[in-house]
PDB file of C-alpha atoms in Angstrom:
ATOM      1  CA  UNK N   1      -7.656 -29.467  44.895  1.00  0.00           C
ATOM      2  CA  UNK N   2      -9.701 -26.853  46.619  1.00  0.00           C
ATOM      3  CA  UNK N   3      -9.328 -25.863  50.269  1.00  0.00           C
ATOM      4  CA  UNK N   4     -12.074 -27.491  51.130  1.00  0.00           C
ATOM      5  CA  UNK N   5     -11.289 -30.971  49.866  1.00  0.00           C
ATOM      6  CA  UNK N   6      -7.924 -30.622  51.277  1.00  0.00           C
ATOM      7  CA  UNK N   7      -8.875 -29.959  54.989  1.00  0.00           C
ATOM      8  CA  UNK N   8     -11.243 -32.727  54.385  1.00  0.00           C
ATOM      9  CA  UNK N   9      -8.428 -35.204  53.563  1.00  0.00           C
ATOM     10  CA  UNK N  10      -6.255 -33.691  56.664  1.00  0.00           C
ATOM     11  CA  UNK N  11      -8.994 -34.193  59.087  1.00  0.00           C
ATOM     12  CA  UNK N  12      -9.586 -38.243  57.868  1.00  0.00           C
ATOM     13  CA  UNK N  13      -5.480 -38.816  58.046  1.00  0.00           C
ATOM     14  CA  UNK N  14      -5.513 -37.100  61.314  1.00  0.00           C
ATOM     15  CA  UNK N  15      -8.665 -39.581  62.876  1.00  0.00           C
ATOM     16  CA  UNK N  16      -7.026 -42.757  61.123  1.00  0.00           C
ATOM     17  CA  UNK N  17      -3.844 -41.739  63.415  1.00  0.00           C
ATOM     18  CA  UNK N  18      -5.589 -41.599  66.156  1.00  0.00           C
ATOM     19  CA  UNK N  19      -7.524 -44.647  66.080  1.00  0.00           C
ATOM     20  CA  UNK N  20      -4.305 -46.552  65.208  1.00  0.00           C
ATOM     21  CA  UNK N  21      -2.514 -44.830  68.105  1.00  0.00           C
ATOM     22  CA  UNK N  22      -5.845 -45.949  70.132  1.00  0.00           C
ATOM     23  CA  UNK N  23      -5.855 -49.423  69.217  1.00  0.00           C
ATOM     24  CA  UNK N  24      -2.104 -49.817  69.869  1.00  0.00           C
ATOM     25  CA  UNK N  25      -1.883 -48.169  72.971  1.00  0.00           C
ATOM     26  CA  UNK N  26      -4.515 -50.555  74.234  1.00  0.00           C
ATOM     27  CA  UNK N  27      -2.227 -53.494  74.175  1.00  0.00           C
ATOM     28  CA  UNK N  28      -0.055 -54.311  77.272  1.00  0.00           C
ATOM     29  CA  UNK N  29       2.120 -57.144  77.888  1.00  0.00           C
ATOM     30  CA  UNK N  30       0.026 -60.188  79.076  1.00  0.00           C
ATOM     31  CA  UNK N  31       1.621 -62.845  80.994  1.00  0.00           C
ATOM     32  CA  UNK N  32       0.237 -66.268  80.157  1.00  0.00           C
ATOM     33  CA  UNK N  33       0.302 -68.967  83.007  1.00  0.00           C
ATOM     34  CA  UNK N  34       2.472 -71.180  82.617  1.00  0.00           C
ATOM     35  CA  UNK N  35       1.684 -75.089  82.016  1.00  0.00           C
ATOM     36  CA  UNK N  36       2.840 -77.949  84.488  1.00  0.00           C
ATOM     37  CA  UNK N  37       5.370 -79.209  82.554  1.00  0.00           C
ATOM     38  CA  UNK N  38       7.980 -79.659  85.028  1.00  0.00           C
ATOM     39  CA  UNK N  39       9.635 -76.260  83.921  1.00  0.00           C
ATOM     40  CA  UNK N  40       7.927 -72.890  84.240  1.00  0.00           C
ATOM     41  CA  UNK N  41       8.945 -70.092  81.698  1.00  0.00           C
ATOM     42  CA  UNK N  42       7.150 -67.011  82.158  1.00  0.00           C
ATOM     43  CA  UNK N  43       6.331 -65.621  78.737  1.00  0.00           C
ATOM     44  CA  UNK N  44       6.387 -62.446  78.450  1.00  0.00           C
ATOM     45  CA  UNK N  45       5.293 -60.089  75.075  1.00  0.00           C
ATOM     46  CA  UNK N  46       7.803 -58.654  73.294  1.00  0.00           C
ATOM     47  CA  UNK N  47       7.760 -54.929  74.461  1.00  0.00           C
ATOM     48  CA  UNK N  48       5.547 -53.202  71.862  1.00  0.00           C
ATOM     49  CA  UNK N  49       7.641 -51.125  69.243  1.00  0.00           C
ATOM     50  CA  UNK N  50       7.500 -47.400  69.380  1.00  0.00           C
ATOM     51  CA  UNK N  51       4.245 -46.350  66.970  1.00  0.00           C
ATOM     52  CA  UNK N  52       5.537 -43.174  64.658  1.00  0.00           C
ATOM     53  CA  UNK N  53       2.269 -41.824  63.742  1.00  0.00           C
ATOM     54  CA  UNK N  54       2.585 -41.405  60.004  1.00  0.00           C
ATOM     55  CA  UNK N  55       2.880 -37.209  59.072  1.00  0.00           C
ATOM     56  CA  UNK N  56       0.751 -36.268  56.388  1.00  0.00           C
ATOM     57  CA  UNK N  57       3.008 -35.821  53.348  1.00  0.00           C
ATOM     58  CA  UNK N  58       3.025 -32.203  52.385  1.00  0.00           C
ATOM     59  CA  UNK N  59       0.658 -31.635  49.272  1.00  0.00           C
ATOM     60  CA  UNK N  60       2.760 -30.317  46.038  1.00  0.00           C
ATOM     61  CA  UNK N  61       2.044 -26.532  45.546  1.00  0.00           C
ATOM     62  CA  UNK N  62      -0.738 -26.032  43.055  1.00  0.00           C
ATOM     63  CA  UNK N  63      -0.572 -23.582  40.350  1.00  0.00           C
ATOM     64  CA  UNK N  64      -3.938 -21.486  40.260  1.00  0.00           C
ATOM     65  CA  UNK N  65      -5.490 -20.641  36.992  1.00  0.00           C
ATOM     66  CA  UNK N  66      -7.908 -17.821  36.551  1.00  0.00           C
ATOM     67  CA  UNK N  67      -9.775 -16.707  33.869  1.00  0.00           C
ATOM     68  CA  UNK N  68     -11.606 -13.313  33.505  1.00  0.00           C
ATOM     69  CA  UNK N  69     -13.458 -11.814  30.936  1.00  0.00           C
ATOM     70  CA  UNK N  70     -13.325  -8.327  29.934  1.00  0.00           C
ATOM     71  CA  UNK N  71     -15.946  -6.344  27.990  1.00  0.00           C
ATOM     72  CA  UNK N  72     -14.353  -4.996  25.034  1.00  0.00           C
ATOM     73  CA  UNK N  73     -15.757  -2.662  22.536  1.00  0.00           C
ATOM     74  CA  UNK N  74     -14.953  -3.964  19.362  1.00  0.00           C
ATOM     75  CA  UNK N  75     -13.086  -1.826  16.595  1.00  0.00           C
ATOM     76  CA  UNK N  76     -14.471  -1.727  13.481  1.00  0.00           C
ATOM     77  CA  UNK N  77     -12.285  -4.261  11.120  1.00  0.00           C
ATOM     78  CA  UNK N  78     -11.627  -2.335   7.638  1.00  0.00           C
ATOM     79  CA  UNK N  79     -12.940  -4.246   4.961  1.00  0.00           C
ATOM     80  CA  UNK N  80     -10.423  -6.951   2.828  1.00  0.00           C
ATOM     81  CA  UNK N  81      -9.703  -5.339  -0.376  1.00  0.00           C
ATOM     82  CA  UNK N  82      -9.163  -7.890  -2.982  1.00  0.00           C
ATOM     83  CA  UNK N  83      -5.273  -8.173  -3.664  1.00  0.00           C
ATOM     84  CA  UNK N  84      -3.816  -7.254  -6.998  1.00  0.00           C
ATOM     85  CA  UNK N  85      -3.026 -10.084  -9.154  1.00  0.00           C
ATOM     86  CA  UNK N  86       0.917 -10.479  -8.827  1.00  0.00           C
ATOM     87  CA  UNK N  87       0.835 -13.382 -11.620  1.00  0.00           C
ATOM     88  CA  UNK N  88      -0.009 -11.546 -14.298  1.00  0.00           C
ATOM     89  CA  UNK N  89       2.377  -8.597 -16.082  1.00  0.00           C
ATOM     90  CA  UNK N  90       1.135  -5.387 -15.754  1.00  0.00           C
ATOM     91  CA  UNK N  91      -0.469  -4.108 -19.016  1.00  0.00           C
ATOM     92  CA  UNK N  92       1.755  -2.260 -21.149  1.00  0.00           C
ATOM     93  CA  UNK N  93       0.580   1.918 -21.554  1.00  0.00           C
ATOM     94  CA  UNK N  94      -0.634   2.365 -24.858  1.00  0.00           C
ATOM     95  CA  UNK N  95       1.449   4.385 -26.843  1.00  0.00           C
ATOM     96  CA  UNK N  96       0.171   7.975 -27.240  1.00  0.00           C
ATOM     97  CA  UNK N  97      -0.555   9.205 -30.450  1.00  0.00           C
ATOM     98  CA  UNK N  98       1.634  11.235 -31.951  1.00  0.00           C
ATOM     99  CA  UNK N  99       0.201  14.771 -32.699  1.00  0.00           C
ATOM    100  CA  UNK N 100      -0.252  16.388 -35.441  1.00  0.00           C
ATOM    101  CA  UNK N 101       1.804  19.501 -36.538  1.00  0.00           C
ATOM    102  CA  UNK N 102      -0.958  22.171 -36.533  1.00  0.00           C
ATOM    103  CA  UNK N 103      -1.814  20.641 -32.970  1.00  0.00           C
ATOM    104  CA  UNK N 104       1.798  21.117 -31.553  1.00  0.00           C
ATOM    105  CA  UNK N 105       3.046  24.307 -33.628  1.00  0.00           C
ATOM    106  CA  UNK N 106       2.510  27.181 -31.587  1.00  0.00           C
ATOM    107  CA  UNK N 107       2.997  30.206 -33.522  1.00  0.00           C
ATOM    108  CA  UNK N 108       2.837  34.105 -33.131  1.00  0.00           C
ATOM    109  CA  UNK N 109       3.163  36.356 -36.047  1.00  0.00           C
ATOM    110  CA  UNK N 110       3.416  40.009 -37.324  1.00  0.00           C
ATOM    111  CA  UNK N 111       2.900  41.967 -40.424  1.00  0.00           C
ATOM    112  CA  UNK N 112       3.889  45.088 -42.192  1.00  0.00           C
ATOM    113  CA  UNK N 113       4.096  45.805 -45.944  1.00  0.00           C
ATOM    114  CA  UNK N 114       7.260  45.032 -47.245  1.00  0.00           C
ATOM    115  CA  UNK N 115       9.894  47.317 -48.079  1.00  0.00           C
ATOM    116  CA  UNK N 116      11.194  45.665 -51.066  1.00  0.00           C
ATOM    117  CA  UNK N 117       8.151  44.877 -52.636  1.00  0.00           C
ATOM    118  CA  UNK N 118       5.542  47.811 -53.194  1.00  0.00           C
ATOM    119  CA  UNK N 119       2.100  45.639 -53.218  1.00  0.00           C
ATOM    120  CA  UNK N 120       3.183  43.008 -51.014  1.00  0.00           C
ATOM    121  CA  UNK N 121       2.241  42.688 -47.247  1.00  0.00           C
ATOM    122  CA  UNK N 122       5.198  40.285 -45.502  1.00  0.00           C
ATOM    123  CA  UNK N 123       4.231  38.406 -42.961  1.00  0.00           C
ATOM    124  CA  UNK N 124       6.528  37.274 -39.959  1.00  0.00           C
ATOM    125  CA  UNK N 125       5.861  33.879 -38.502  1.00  0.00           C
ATOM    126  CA  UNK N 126       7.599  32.271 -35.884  1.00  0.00           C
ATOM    127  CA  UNK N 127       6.957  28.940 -34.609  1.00  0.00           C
ATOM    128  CA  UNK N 128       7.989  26.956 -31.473  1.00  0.00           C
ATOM    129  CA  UNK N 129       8.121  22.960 -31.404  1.00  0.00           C
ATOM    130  CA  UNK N 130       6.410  21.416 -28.985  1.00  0.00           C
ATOM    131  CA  UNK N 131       5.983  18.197 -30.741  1.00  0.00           C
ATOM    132  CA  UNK N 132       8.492  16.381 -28.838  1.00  0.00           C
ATOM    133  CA  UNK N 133      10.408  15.647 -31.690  1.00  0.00           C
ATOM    134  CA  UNK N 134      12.773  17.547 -34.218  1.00  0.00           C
ATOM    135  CA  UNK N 135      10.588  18.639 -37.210  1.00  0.00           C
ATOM    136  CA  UNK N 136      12.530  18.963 -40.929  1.00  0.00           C
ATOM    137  CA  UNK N 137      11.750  22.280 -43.209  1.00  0.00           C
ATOM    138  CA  UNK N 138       9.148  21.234 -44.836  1.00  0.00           C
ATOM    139  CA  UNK N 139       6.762  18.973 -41.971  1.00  0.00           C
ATOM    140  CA  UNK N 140       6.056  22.692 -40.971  1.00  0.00           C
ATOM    141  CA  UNK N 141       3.926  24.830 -43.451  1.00  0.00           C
ATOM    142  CA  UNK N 142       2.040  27.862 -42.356  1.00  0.00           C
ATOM    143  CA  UNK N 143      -1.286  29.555 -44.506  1.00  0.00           C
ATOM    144  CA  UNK N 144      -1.504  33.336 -44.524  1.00  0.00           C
ATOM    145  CA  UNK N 145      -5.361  34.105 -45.568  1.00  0.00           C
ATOM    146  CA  UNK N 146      -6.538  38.232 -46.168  1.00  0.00           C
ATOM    147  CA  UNK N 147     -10.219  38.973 -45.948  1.00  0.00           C
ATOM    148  CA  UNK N 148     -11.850  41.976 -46.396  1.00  0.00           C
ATOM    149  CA  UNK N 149     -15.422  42.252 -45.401  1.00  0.00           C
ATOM    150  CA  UNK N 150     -15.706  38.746 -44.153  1.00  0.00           C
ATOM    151  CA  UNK N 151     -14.734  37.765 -47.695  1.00  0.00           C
ATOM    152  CA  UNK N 152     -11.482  35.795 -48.178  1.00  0.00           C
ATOM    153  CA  UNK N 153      -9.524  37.803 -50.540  1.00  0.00           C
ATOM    154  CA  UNK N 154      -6.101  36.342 -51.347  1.00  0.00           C
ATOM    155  CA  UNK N 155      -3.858  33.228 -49.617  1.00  0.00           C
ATOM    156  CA  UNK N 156      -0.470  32.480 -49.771  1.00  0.00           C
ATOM    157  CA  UNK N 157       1.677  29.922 -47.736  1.00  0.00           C
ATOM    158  CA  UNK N 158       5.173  29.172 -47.030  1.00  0.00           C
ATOM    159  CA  UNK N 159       7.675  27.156 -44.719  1.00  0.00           C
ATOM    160  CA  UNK N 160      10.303  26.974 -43.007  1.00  0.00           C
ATOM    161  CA  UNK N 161      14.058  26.767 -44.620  1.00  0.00           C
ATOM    162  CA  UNK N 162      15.917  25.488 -41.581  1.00  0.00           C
ATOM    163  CA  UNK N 163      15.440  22.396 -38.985  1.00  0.00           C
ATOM    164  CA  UNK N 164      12.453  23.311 -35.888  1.00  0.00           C
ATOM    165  CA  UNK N 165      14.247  21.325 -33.029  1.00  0.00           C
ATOM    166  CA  UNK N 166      12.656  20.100 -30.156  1.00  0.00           C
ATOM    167  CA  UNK N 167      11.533  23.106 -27.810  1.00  0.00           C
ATOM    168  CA  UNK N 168      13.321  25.576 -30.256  1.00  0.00           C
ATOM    169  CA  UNK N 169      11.644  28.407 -32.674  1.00  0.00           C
ATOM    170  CA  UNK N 170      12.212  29.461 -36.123  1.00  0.00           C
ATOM    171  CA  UNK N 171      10.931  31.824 -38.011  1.00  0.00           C
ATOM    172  CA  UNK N 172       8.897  31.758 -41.819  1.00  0.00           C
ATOM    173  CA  UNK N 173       8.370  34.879 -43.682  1.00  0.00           C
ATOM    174  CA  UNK N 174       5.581  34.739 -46.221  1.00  0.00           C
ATOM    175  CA  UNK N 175       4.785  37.572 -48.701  1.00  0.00           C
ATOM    176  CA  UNK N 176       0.760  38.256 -49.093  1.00  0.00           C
ATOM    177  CA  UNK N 177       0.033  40.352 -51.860  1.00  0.00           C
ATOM    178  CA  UNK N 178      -2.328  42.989 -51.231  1.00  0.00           C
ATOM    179  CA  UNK N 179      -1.415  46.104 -48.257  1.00  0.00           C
ATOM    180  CA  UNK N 180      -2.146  45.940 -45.027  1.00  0.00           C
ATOM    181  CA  UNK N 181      -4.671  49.000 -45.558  1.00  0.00           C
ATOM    182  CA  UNK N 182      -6.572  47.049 -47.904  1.00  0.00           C
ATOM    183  CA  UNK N 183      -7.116  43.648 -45.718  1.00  0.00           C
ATOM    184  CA  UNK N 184      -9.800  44.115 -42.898  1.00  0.00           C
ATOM    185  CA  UNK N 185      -7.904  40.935 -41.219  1.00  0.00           C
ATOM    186  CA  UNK N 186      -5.147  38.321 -41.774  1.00  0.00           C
ATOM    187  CA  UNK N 187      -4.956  35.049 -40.383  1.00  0.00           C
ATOM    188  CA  UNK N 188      -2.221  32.642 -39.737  1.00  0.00           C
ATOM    189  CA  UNK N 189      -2.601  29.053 -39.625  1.00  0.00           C
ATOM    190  CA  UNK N 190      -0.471  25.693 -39.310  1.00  0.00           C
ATOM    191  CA  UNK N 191      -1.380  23.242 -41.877  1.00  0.00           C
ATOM    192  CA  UNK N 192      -1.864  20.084 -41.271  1.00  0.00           C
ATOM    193  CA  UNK N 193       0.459  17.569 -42.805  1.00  0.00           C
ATOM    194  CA  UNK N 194      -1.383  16.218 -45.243  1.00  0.00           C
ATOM    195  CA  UNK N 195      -2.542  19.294 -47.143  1.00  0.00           C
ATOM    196  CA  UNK N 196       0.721  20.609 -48.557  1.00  0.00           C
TER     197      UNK N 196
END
């Protein structure tokens, strides 16, 4: 209820009092004559009971409920990103290939002419694994090529004659014929598996 409504309702309880108390009040003992029957016997009212006015019953407390609204800038709300499938298995990697030997063979190599064999330039190789894998003797084969002028002159190749292990060197030594006087240059190369 609001204030106003209950002083309203206190002012009407406190009138209706009144006017009872009003009306009651106004009543006083009356005395009726009394008829000739041979007896009289006054007749008097019963005295008039005390009037309690009534007392306006106390009104429960009332729980007041207010609402306000505040202006609120609104945050920016990140955008739903589509959830993973959790169903389905996650796709297996494709195995890599497996590389080839002249792609995972590094090498380094010298040369000098050989003291044993006048007419013979011997070429050091030595090779490092990085194949991931142990390689036999003969998966690694090397190509020493002389040129002189541009021209290629003379070839020879060779291999290894003991196991390349994972992240390990070994070492090849391939005679060229020829001197290293007569070569302009001398190349080294890994051959590929399939051409030995």
């Amino acid at each position: 209820m609001t204030r106003r409504a209950l002083l309203l309702l206190v002012v009407v309880a406190a009138g209706v009092a009144a006017l009872f108390l009003f009306v009651r009040g106004g009543r006083r003992a009356v005395t009726l004559p009394a008829q000739m029957t041979g007896r009289e016997h006054p007749v008097t009212a019963r005295p008039a009971s005390p009037v309690v006015a009534p007392t306006p019953t106390p009104e429960p407390p009332v729980t007041r409920h207010m609402t306000v609204v505040v202006p609120w800038n609104a945050e920016p709300t990140p955008s739903p990103t589509e959830p993973e499938p959790t169903d389905t298995p996650a796709p297996r990697p494709e195995p890599s290939a497996t590389p080839g030997i002249a792609e995972c063979v590094a090498i380094r190599w010298s040369a000098e002419m050989s003291p044993a064999d006048i007419g013979q330039v011997l070429v050091e190789v030595h090779a490092t694994n990085r194949c991931g894998r142990n390689l036999e003797p003969l998966d690694v084969w090397f190509e020493v090529a002389g040129y002189r002028n541009g021209d290629l002159i003379q070839t020879a190749s060779g291999h290894l004659f003991d196991p390349l292990w994972r992240d390990a060197e070994g070492t090849a030594m391939i005679g060229l014929p020829g001197s290293t006087d007569w070569y302009d240059e001398i190349r080294v190369a890994v051959l590929p598996a399939e051409d030995h």
